[in-house]
XYZ file of C-alpha atoms in Angstrom:
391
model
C 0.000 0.000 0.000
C 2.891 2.397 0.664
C 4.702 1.711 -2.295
C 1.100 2.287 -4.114
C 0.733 5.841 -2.411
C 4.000 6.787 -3.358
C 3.354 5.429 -7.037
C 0.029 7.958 -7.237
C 2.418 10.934 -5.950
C 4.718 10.684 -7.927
C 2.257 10.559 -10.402
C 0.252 13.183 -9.445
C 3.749 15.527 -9.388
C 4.534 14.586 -12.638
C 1.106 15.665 -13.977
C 1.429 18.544 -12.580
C 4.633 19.419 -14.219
C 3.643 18.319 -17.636
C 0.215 20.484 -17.026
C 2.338 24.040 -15.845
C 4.563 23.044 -19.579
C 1.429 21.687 -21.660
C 3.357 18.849 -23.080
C 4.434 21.825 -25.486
C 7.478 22.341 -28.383
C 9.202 26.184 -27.752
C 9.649 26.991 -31.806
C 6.677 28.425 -32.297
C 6.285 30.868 -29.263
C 8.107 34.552 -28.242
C 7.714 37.198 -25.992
C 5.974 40.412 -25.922
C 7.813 43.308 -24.116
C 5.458 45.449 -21.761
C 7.325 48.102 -21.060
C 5.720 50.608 -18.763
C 4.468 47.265 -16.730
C 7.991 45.405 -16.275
C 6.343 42.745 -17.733
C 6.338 40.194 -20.774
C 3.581 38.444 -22.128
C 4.366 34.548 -23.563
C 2.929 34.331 -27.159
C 2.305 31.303 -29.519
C 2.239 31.892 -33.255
C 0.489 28.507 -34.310
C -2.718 29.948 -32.956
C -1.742 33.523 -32.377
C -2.602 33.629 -28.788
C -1.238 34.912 -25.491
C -0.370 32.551 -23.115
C 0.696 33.908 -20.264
C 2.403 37.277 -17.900
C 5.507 36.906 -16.511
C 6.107 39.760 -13.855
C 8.656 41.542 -12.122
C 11.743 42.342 -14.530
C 12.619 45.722 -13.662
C 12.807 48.574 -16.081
C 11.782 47.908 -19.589
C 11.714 50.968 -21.350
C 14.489 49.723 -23.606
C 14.725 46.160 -23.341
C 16.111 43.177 -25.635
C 16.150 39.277 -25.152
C 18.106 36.588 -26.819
C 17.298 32.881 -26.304
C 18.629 29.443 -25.075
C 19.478 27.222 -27.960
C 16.282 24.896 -27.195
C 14.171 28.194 -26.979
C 12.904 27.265 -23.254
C 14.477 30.207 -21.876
C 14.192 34.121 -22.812
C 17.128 36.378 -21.259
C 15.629 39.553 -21.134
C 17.651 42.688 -20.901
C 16.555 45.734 -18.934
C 17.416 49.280 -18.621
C 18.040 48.616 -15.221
C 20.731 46.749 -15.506
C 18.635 43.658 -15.087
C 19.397 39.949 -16.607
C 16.286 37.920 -16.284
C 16.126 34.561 -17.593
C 12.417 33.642 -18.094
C 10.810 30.154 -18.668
C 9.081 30.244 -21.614
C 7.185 26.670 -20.224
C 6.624 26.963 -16.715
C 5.962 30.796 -17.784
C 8.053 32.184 -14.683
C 11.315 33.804 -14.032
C 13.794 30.899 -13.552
C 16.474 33.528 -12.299
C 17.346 37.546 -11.957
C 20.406 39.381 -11.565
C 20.898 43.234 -11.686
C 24.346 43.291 -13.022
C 24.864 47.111 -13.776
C 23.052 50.463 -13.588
C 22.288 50.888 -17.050
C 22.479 48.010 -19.869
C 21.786 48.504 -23.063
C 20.899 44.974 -24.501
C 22.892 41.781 -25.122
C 23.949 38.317 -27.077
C 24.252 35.013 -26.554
C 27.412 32.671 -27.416
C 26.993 30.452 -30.258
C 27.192 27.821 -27.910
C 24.636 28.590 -25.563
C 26.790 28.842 -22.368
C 27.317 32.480 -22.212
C 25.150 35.751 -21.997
C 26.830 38.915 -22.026
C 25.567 42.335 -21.493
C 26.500 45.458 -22.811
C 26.332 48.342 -20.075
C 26.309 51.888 -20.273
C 26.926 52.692 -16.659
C 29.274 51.639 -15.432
C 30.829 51.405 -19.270
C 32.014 47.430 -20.276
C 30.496 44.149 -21.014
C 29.372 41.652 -18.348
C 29.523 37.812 -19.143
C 27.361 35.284 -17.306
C 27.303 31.588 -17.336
C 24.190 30.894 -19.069
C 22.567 27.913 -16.845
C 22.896 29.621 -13.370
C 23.654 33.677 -14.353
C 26.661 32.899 -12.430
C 29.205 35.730 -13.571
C 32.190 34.699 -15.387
C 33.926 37.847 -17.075
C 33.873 41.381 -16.275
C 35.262 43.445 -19.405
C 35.719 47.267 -18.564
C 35.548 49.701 -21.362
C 37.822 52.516 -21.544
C 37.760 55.178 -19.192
C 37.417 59.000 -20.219
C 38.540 62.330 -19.722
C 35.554 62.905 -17.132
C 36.451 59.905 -15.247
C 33.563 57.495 -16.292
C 33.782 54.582 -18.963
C 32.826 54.732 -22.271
C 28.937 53.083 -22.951
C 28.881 49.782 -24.796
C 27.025 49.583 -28.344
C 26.109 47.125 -30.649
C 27.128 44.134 -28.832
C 26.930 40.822 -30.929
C 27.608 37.584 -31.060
C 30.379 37.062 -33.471
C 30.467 32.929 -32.953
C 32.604 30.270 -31.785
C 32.442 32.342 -28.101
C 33.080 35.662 -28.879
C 31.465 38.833 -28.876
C 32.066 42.018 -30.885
C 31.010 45.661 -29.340
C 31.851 49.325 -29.980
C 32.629 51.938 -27.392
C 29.876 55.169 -27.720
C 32.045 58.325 -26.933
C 35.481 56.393 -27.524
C 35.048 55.556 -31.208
C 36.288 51.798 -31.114
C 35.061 48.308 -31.507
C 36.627 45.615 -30.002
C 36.204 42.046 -30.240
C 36.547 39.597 -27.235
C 37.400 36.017 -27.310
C 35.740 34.074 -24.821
C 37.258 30.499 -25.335
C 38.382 30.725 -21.531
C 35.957 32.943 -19.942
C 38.026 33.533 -17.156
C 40.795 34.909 -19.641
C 38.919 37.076 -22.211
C 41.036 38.457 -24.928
C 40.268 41.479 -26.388
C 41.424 42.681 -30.039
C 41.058 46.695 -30.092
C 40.145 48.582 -33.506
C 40.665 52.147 -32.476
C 39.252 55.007 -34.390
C 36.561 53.127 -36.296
C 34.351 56.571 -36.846
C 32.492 59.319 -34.648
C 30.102 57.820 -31.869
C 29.348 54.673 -32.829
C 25.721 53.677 -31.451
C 24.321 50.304 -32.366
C 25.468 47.037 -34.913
C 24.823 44.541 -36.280
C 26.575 41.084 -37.722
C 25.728 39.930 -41.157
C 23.240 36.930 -41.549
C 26.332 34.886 -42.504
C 28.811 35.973 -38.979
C 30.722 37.602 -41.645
C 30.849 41.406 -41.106
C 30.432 43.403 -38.048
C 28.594 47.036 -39.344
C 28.325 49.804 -37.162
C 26.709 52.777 -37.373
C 27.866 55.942 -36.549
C 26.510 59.188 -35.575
C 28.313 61.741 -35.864
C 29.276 61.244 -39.852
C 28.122 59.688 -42.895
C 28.748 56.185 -43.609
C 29.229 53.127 -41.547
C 32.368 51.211 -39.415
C 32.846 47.212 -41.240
C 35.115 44.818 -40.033
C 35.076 41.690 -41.879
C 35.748 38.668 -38.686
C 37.094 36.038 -41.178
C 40.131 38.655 -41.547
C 39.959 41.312 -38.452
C 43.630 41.639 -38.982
C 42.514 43.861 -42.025
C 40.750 46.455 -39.544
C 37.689 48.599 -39.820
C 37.378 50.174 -42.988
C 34.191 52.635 -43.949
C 31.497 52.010 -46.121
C 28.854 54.454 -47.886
C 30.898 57.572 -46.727
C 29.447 60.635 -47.708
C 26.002 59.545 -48.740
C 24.359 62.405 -47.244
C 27.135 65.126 -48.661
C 25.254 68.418 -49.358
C 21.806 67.951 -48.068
C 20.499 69.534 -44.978
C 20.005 66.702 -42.460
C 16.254 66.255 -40.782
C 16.302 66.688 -37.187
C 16.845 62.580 -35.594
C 13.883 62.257 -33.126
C 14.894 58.275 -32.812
C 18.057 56.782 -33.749
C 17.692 53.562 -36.518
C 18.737 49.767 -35.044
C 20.803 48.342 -37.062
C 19.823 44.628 -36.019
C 16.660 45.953 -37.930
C 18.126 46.460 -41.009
C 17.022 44.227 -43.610
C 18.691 41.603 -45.943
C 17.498 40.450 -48.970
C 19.249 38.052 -51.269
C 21.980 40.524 -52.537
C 20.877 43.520 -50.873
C 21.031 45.913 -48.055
C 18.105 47.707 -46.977
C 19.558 50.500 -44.719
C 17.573 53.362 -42.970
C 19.365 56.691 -43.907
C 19.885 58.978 -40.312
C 17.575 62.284 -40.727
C 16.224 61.285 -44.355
C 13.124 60.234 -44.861
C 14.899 57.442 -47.248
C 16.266 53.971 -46.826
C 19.597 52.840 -48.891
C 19.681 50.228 -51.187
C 23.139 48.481 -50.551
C 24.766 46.042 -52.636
C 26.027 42.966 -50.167
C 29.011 42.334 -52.898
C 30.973 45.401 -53.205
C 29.270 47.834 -50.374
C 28.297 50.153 -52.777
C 24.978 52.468 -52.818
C 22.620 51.533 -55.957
C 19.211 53.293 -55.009
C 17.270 54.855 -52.219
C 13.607 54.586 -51.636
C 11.727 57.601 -50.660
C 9.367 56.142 -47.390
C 6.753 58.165 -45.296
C 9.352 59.664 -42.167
C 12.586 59.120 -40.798
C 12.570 54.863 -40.467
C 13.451 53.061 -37.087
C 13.470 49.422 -38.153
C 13.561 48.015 -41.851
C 12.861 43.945 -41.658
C 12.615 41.892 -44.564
C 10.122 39.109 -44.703
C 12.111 35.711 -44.366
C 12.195 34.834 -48.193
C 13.058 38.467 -49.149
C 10.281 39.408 -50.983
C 9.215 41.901 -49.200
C 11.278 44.864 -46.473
C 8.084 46.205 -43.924
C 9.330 49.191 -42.097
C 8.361 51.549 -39.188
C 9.433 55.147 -38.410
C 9.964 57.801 -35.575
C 7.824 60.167 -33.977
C 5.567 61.650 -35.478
C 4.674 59.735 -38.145
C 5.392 56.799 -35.823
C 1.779 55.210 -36.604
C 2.164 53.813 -40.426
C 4.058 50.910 -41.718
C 5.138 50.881 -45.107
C 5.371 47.453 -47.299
C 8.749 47.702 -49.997
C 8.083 45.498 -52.666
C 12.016 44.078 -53.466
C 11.917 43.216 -57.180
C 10.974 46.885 -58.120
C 12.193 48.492 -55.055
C 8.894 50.398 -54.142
C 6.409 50.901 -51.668
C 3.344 48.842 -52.832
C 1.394 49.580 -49.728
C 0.898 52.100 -46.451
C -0.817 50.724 -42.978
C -1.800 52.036 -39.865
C -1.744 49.434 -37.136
C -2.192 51.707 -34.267
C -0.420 54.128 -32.327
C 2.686 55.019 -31.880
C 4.673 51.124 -33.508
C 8.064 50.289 -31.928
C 8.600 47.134 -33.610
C 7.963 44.673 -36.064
C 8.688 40.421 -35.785
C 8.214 37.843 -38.736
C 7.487 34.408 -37.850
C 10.155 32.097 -38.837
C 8.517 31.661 -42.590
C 7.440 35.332 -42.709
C 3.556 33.960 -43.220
C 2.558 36.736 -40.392
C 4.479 39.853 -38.829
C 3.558 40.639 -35.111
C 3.685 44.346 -34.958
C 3.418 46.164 -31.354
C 1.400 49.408 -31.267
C 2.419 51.107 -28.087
C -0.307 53.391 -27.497
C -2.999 51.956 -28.503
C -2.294 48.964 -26.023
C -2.124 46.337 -28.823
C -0.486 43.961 -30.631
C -1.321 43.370 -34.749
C -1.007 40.437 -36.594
C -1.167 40.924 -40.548
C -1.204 37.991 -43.130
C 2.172 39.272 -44.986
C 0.550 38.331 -48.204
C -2.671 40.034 -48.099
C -1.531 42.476 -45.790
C -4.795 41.762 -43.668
C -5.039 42.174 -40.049
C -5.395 38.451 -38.704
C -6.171 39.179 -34.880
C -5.257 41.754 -32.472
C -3.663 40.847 -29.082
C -4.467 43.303 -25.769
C -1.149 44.373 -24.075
C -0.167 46.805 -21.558
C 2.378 49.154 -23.658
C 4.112 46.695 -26.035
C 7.177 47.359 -27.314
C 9.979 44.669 -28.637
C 9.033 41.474 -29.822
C 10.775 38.523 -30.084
C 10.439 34.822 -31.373
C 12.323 31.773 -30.242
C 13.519 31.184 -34.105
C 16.289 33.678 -32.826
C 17.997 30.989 -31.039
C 19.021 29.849 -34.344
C 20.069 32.845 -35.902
C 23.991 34.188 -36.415
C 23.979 37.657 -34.285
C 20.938 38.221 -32.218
């Protein structure tokens, strides 16, 4: 009888396990940033449902996440200089750290073991053990005339454990090796450009791009050959014209690739550059509806959506690729912050700050499919990340 009761326990546990996770896969869910609320809200594609709040992770207002390479886990970074890694299953925080005062975003190793942060105060890059956010590497940036450190930008994941990242008022990128965490080593490419402010990694791990704010063009180092250095690309493209006032800077992770081509938003234009992947080389620009923030291409390149700044931050404009127009205008809602394709770009999950919403369009008929209620939504992000070079 004994050995029965303990039987029905254990069984009873393990139901209750397998209920809290649903006997569910991970690839088809994501996260919805809710940023006034500290909050993110568990999403699943297949059906296009919420599943779930997770509470209590600090300051979102500009917040990122990268994923475990089985997509169970979301590691969400704050402005506060909160790490939270989030169960996408049990739909709970599995662990929290507040490593800094002021983060910026962050990347996970190729492998899957480390997460590193990118911190603006105090200025460097934090490395965690990815299982227990156990820190294992603690890489100060420079330190400036005023006594603080530089912020870190554009932090990526640049494969086989390292991590490439640009310093804000110092003008570098460096690029940090990460075989022995407890060693890092750090290559240095000084004077890379004015103020660099965000990155991004090619598709491929190829090329690190950054942008940079205080001139035309962009910073490239090519990681198959970083003993070649940073050279500049597209320098100059905005020579002679009188630049808009920048009420939101572009991200460069959101800058969109499409076979052979770059699809780059242009800083105070109301344009985005056409790039040529081979040689780095403008070959058109698109005239769009304001100054864009994020420019993402549909997975099989057919199509770039793209969203813009205040104050014509409540239209999304469709860029048809083969003829390199704008074949169609929507207006989701107030105030959109972001844009996220399922893995097969069949839908785009669009967040509409202030009108408290979520909007999922068909891609092909660009129909609204459902709307999903959410307190202040801002980034999302899918698990199909986990298997993606640089995010």
């Amino acid at each position: 009888m004994r050995k029965l009761l303990v039987c029905l326990v254990a069984l009873l546990l393990h139901g209750a396990v397998v209920t809290a996770a649903e006997l569910r896969g991970t690839g088809d869910l994501g996260i919805v940033i809710e940023r006034a609320a500290g909050s993110v809200q568990i999403v699943e594609t297949t059906h296009r449902v919420a599943l779930g709040r997770v509470e209590g992770l600090g300051d979102l207002s500009h917040a990122s996440a990268v994923f475990s390479r089985d997509g169970r886990y979301a590691y969400v970074f704050g402005r506060d200089g909160g790490l939270t890694k989030v169960d996408l299953l049990e739909r709970r925080i599995a662990n929290r750290v507040v490593q800094a005062g002021n983060s910026i975003g962050g990347a996970i190793s190729d492998d899957g073991s480390l997460v590193a942060v990118a911190n603006y105060e105090p200025g460097g890059v934090k490395v965690f053990d990815a299982e227990t956010l156990t820190p294992v590497a603690d890489i100060p940036s420079v330190t400036l005339a005023d006594g603080k450190r530089a912020k870190v930008v554009g932090l990526e994941d640049s494969g086989h454990r390292r991590f490439a990242f640009s310093l804000y008022e110092a003008g570098q990128t460096w690029l940090a090796d990460l075989a022995d965490p407890a060693h890092p080593k750090v290559e240095r490419f000084e004077n890379v450009g004015k103020l660099p402010y965000d990155a991004l990694v090619t598709p491929d791990g190829r090329f690190y791009i950054a942008g940079l704010f205080g001139e035309d063009g962009l910073a490239l180092i090519d990681l198959w050959h970083p003993e070649k250095g940073a050279t500049h690309i597209l320098e100059g493209y905005d020579k002679g014209e009188e630049p808009l006032p920048v009420y939101k800077m572009p991200h460069l992770e959101g800058w969109a690739e499409a076979g052979d081509l770059l699809f780059l938003p242009a800083i105070g234009r109301h344009e985005l550059l056409v790039v040529e992947r081979r040689d780095w080389q403008e070959v058109g620009r698109i005239p769009v509806h304001g100054q864009p923030v994020f420019a993402e291409a549909r997975p099989d390149g057919r199509q770039v959506w793209v969203n813009f700044a205040h104050p014509d931050n409540d239209v999304v404009q469709v860029i048809d690729v083969p003829t390199l127009r704008v074949v169609d205008t929507l207006r989701p809602g107030k105030a959109v912050l972001h844009l996220e394709f399922t893995p097969r770009g069949e839908q785009v999950w669009i967040s509409a700050r202030d009108s408290d919403e979520v909007v999922v369009y068909d891609t092909e008929t660009r129909t609204v499919m459902t709307r999903i209620n959410a307190a202040k939504p801002s980034g999302i992000f899918f698990t199909a990340r986990a298997n993606r070079i640089g995010l």
